[in-house]
Short mmCIF file of C-alpha atoms in Angstrom, two decimals:
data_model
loop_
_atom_site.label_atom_id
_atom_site.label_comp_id
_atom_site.label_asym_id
_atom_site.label_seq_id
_atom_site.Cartn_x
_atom_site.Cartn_y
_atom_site.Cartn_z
CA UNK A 1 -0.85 35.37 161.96
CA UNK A 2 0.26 37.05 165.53
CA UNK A 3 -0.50 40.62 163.63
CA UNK A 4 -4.06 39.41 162.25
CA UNK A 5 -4.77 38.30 165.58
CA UNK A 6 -3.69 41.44 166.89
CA UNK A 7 -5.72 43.53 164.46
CA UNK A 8 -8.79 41.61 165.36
CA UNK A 9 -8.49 41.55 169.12
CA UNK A 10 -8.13 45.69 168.67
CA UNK A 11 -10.97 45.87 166.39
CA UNK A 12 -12.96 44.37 168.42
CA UNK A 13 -11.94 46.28 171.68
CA UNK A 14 -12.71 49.40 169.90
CA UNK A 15 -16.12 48.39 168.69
CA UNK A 16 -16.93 47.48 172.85
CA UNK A 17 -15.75 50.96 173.40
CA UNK A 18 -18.47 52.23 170.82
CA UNK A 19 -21.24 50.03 171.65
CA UNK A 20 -21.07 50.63 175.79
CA UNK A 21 -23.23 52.70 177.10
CA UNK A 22 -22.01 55.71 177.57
CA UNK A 23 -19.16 55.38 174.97
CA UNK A 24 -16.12 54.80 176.05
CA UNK A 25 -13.51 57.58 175.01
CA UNK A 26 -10.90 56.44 177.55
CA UNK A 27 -10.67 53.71 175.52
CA UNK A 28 -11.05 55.27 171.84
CA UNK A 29 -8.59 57.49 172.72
CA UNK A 30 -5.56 54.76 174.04
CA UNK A 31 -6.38 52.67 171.23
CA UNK A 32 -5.80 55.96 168.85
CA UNK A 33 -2.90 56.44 170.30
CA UNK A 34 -1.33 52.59 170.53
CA UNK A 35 0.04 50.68 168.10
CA UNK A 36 -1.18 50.87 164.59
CA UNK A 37 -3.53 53.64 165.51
CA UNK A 38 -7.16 53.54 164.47
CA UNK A 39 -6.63 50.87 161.81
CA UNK A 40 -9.02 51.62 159.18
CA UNK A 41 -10.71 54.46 157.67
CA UNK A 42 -14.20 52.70 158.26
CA UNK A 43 -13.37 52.54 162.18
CA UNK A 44 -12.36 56.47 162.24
CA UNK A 45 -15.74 57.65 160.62
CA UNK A 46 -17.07 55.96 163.83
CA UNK A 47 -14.13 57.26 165.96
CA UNK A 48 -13.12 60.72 164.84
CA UNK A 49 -16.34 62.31 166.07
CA UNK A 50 -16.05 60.61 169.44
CA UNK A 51 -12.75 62.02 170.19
CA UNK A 52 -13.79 65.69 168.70
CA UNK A 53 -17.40 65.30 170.66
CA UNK A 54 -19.38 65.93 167.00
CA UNK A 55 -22.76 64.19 167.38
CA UNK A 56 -23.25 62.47 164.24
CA UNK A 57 -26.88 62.52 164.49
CA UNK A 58 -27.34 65.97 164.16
CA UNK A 59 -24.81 66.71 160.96
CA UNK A 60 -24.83 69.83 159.30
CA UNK A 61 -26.05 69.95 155.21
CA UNK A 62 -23.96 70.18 152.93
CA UNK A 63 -22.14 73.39 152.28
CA UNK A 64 -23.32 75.02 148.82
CA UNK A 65 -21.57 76.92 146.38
CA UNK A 66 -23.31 80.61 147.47
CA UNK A 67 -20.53 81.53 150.10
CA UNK A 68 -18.37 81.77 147.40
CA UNK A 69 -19.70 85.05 146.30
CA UNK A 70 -19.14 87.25 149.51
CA UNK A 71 -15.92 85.38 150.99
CA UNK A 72 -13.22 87.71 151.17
CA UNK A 73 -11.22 84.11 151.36
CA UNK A 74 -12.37 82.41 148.13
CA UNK A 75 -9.32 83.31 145.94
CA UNK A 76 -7.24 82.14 148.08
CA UNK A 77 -8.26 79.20 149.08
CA UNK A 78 -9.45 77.83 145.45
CA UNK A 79 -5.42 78.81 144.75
CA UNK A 80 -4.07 76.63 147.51
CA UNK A 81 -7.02 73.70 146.51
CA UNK A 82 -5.70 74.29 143.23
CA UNK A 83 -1.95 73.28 144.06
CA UNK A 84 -3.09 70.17 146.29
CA UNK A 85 -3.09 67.46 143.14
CA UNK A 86 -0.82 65.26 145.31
CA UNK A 87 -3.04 65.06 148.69
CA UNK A 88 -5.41 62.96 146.76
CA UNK A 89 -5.10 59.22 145.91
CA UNK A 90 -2.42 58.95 143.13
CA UNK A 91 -3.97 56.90 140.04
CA UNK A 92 -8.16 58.67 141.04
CA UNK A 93 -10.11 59.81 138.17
CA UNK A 94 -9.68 63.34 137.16
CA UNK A 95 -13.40 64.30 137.68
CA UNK A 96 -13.99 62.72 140.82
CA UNK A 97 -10.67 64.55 142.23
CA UNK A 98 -11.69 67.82 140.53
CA UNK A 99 -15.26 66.96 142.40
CA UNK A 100 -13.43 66.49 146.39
CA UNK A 101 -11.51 69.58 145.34
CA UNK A 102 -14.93 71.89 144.83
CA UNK A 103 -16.53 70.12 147.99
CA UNK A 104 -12.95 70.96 149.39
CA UNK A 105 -13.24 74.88 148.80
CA UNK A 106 -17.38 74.71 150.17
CA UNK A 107 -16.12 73.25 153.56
CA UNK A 108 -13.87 75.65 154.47
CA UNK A 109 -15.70 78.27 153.31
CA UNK A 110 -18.79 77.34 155.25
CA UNK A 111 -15.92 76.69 158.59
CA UNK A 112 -14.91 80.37 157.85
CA UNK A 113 -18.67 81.66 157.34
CA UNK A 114 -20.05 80.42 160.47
CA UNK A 115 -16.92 81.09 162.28
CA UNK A 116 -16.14 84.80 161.61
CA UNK A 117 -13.71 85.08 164.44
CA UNK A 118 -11.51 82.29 162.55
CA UNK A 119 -9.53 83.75 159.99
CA UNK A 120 -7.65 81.47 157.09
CA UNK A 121 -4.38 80.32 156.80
CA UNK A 122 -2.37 78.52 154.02
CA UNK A 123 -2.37 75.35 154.91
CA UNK A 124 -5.52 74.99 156.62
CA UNK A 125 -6.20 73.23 153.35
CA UNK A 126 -4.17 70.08 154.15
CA UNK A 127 -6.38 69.23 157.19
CA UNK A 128 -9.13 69.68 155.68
CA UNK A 129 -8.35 67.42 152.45
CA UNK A 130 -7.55 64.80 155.39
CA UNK A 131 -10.97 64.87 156.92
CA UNK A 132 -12.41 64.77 153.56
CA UNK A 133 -11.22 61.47 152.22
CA UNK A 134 -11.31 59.75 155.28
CA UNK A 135 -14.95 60.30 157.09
CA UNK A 136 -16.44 62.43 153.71
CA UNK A 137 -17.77 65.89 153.14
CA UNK A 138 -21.02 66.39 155.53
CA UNK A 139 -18.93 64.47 158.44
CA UNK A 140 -15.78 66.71 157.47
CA UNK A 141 -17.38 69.56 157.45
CA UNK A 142 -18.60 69.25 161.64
CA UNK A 143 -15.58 67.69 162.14
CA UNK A 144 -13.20 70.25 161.01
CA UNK A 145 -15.66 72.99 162.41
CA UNK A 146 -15.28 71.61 165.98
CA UNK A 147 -11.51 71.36 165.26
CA UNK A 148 -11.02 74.56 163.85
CA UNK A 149 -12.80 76.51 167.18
CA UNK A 150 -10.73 74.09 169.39
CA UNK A 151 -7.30 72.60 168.34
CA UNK A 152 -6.38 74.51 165.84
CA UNK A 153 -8.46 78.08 167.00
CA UNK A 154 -4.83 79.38 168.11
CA UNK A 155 -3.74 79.28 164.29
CA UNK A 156 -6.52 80.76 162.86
CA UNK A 157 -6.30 84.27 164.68
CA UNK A 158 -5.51 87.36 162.81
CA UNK A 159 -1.97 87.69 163.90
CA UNK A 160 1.13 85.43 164.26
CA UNK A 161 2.24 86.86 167.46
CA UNK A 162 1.76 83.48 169.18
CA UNK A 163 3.39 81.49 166.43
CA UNK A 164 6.80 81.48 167.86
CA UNK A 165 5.20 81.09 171.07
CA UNK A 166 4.26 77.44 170.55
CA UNK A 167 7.22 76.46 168.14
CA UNK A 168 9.39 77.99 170.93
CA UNK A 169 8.44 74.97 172.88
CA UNK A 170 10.34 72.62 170.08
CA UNK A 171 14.34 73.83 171.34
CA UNK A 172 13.30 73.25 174.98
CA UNK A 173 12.00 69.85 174.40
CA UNK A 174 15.15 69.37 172.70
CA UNK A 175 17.51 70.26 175.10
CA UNK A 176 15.80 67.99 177.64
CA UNK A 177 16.70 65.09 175.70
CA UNK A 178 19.72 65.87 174.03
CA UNK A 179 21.67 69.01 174.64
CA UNK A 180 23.97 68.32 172.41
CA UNK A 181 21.62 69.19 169.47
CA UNK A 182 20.37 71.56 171.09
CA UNK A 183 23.54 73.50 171.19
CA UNK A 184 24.63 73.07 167.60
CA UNK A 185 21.27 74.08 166.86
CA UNK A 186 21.41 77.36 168.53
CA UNK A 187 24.88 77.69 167.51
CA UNK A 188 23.43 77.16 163.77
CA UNK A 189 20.81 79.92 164.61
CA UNK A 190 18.54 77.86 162.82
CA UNK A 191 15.86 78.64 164.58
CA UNK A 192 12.24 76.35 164.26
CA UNK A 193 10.83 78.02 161.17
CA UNK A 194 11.45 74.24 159.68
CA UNK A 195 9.37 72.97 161.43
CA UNK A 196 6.18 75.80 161.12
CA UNK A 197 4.49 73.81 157.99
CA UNK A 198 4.54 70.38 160.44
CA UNK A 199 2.92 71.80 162.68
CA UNK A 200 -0.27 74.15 161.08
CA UNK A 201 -0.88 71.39 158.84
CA UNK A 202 -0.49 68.26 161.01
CA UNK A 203 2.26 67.00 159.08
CA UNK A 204 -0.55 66.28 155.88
CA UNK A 205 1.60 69.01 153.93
CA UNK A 206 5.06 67.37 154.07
CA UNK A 207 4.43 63.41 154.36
CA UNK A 208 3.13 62.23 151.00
CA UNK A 209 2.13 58.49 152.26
CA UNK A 210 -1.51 58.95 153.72
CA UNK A 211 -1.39 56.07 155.14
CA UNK A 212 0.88 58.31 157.92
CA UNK A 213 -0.59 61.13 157.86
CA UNK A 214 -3.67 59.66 159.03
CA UNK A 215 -1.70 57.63 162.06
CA UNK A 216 -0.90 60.91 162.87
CA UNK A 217 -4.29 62.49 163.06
CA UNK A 218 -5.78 59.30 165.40
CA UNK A 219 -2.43 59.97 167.47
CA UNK A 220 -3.40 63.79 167.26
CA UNK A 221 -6.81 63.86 167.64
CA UNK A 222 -6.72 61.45 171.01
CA UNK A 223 -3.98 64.17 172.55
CA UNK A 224 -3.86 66.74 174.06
CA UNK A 225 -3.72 70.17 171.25
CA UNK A 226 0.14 70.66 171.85
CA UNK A 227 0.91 66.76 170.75
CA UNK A 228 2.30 68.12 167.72
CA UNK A 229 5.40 69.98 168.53
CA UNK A 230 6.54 66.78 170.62
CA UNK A 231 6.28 64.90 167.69
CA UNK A 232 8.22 67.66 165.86
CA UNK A 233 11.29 67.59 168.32
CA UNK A 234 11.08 63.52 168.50
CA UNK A 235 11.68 63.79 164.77
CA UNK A 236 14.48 65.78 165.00
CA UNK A 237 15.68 63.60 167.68
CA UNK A 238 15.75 60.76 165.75
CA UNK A 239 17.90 62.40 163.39
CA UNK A 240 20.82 63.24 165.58
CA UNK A 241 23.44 61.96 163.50
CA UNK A 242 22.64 63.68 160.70
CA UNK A 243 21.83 67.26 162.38
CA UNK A 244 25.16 66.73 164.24
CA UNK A 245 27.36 66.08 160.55
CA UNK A 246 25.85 68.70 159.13
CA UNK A 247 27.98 72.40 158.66
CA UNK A 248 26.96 74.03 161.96
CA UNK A 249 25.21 76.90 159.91
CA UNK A 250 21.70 78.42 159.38
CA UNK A 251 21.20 77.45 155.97
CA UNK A 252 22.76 74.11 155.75
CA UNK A 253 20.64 72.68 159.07
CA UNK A 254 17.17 74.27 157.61
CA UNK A 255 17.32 72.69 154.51
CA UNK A 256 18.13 69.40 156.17
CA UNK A 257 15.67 69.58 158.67
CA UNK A 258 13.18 71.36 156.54
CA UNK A 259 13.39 68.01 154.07
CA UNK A 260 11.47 65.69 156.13
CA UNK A 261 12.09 61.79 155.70
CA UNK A 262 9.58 59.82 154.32
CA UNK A 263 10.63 56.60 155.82
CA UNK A 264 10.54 57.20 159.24
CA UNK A 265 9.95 54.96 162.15
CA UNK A 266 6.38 56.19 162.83
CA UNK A 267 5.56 53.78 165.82
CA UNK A 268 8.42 54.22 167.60
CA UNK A 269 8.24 57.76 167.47
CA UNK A 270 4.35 57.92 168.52
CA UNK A 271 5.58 56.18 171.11
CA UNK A 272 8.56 58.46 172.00
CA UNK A 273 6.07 61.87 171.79
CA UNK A 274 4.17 60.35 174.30
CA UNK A 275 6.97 59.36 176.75
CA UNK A 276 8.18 63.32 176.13
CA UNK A 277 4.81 64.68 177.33
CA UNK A 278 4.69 62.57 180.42
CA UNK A 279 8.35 63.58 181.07
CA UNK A 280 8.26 67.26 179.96
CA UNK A 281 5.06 68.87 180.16
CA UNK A 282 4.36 71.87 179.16
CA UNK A 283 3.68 73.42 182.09
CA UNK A 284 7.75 72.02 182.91
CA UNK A 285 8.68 74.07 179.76
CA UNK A 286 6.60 77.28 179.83
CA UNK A 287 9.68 79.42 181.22
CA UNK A 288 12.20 78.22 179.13
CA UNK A 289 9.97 79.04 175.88
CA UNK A 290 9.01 82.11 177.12
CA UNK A 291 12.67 82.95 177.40
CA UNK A 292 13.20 81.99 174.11
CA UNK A 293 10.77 84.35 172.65
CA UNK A 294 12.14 87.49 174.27
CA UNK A 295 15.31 86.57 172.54
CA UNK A 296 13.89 85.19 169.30
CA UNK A 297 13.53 88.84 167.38
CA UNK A 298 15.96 87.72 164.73
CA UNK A 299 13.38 84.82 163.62
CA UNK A 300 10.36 87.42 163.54
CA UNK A 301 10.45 88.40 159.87
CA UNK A 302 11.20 84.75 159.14
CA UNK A 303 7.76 84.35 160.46
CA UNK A 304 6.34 87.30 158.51
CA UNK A 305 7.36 86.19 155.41
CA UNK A 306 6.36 82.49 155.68
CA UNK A 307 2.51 84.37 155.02
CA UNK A 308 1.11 82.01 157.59
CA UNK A 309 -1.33 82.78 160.49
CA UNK A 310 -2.07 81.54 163.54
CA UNK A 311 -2.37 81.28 167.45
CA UNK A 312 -1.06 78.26 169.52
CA UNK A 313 -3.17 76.57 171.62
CA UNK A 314 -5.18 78.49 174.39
CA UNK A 315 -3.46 75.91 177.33
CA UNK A 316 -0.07 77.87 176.55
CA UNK A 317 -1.60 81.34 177.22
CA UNK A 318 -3.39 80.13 180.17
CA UNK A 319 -0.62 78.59 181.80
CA UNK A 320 1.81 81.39 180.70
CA UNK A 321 -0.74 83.71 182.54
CA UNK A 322 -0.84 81.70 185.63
CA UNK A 323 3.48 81.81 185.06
CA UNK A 324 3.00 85.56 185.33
CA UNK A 325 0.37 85.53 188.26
CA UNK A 326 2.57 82.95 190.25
CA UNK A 327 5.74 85.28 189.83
CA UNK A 328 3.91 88.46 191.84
CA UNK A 329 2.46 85.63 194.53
CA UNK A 330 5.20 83.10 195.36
CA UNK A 331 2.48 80.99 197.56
CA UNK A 332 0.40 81.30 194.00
CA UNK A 333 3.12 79.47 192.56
CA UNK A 334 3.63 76.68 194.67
CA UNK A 335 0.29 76.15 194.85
CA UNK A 336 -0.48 75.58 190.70
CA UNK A 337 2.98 73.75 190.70
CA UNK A 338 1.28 71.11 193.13
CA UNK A 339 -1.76 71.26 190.97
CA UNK A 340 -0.18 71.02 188.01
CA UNK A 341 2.47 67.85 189.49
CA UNK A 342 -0.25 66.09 191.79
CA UNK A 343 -2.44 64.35 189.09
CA UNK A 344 0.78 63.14 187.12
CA UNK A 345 2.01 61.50 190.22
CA UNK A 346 -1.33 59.49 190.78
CA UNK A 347 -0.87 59.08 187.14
CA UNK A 348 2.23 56.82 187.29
CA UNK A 349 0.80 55.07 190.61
CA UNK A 350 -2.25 53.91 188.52
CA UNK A 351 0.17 52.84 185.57
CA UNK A 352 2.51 50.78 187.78
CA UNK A 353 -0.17 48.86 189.60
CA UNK A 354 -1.65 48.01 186.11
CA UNK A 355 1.60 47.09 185.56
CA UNK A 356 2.10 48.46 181.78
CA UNK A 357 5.40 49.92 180.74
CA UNK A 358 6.17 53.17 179.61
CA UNK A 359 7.05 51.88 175.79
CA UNK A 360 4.13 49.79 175.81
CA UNK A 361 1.62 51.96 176.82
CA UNK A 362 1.95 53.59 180.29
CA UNK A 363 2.85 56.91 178.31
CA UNK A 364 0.10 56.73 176.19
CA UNK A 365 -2.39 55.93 179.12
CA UNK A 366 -0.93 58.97 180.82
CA UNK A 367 -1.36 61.39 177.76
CA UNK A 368 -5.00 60.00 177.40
CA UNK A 369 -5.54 61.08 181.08
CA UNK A 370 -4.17 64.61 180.01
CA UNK A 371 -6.24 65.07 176.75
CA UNK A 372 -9.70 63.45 179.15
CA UNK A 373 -8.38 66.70 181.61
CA UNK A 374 -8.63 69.18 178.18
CA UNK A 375 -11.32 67.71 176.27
CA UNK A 376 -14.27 68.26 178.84
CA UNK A 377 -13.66 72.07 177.92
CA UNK A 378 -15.08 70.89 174.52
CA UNK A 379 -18.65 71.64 176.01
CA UNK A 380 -17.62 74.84 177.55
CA UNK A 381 -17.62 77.81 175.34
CA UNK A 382 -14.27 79.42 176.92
CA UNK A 383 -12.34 79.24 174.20
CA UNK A 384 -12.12 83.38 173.12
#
């Protein structure tokens, strides 16, 4: 009874959030990110667009079958649609699956065709197939377009020279928390190229319960771009114990870590992702990765032969660049570090005289403020 009344006191906070005038993202996007997430796939057709800033009333058609002709793409992707038989609702008709797959195939191919500076990459697939069944194809199809050019433009460059730029951000995290496995880690020489298919997919490759993977995306889609590789190191984090028994070499801790638990304590460890990225920023983090890269050549033809490309997010280059700028002007420095630590200080004075807890929400209120700092860049073409 408690949860029902729960459910119904959120549903109808979210609905005030969509009916004010203007909307109310603040609020879509803490109620994403709380408890239970978005709720319903009904509430996220109304939701998802708000947090992506898609206008609904002017959709796109619906993509037709002619790009298939002249994309250099097409084989490829109808391959990896091909293989996707378990992203789709175990127990749906064979037709109407084989039908989501072709619309499946026209969407990405109409992403790639207006977009000619995005280039492909296996598992670009699994998003898509997410967006699909949830909000349907014309919705998908602006949805993932305005995704593709902003969250996820750093995969779909032509190179992966970035790639272990952003997963080099996983260790650090890490060590912050627990240096403990952070040393057996490196003393594994694993490396993070366990966690690559997490993160270019959103975790809709390696969780088969939907219900989770779409928790995931409201959580995602409500933070800011680089959510995803704290949510990648809080999952390791949970499993300590079991990193920590394992035989302290390469092979033995990738396949452990590369076999992701189904049953995991989802919630919680929303909650913990968010507590990470008020803690540990990435700005915090930038040298540390960066360090990590220059001595990370022994991963490189890991990454090489895992056939995946992409870029991470644009923040990390921007803030790398400023790193680099700040080094030749010391007074440079100083001044982006008070930029940088300034708004997260009135952040936590706002939290504590609302008087909300860091478990509860305060994190989660704090990561909304950081994603409402990105997002605004949504109507700015300066992404490359």
């Amino acid at each position: 009874a408690d949860f029902d009344a729960k459910k119904k006191r959120k549903v109808a906070e979210i609905y005030r959030a969509l009916n004010s005038d203007p909307v109310d993202v603040a609020v879509l996007r803490r109620m994403a990110i709380s408890e239970g997430g978005l709720l319903t796939d009904e509430i996220r057709c109304k939701v998802w667009p708000k947090l992506l800033s898609v206008n609904t009333d002017d959709l796109p058609p619906l993509p037709g079958k002619e790009l298939r002709e002249d994309s250099k793409d097409y084989q490829q992707v109808l391959l990896d649609v091909r293989r996707s038989l378990r992203r789709f609702p175990p127990g749906m008709p064979d037709d109407q699956r084989e039908g989501l797959q072709e619309e499946l195939i026209d969407i990405i191919l109409h992403v790639l065709k207006r977009n000619p500076q995005l280039h492909y990459y296996q598992g670009y697939h699994d998003i898509v197939v997410t967006f699909l069944l949830v909000v349907g194809g014309r919705l998908a199809t602006a949805l993932v377009e305005k995704l593709s050019t902003h969250h996820l433009r750093d995969f779909m460059d032509p190179t992966m020279d970035n790639t272990k730029h952003i997963l080099n951000y996983l260790m650090p995290i890490i060590d912050q928390v627990n240096p403990e496995v952070h040393g057996f880690m490196k003393s594994a020489e694993v490396g993070t190229i366990f966690a690559l298919s997490w993160l270019i997919t959103w975790f809709g490759h390696v969780l088969s319960d939907f219900r989770h993977v779409v928790r995931l995306y409201d959580f995602f889609l409500a933070c800011h771009p680089l959510m995803p590789i704290y949510f990648a190191a809080v999952i390791v984090l949970h499993r300590e114990q079991e990193v920590l028994d394992c035989e302290c070499d390469m092979a033995s801790v990738h396949h452990l870590l590369s076999q992701i638990p189904q049953d995991l304590p989802y919630e919680s460890l929303i909650s913990k992702a968010g507590d990470l990225f008020v803690q540990f920023p990435p700005s915090k983090l930038t040298k540390e990765a960066a360090q990590a890269e220059r001595t990370a050549a022994s991963t490189f033809k890991d990454f090489e032969l895992a056939s995946v490309q992409q870029r991470p997010d644009t923040v990390l280059r921007q803030r790398f660049r400023e790193r680099l700028r700040g080094e030749e002007r010391p007074r440079g420095e100083e001044r982006t570090k008070s930029i940088l630590t300034k708004p997260r200080t009135n952040r936590f004075v706002k939290l504590a005289v609302m008087g909300l807890t860091v478990a509860l929400g305060a994190a989660a209120l704090a990561v909304v403020k950081s994603a409402l700092e990105w997002a605004p860049k949504f109507e700015l073409q300066i992404f490359p």
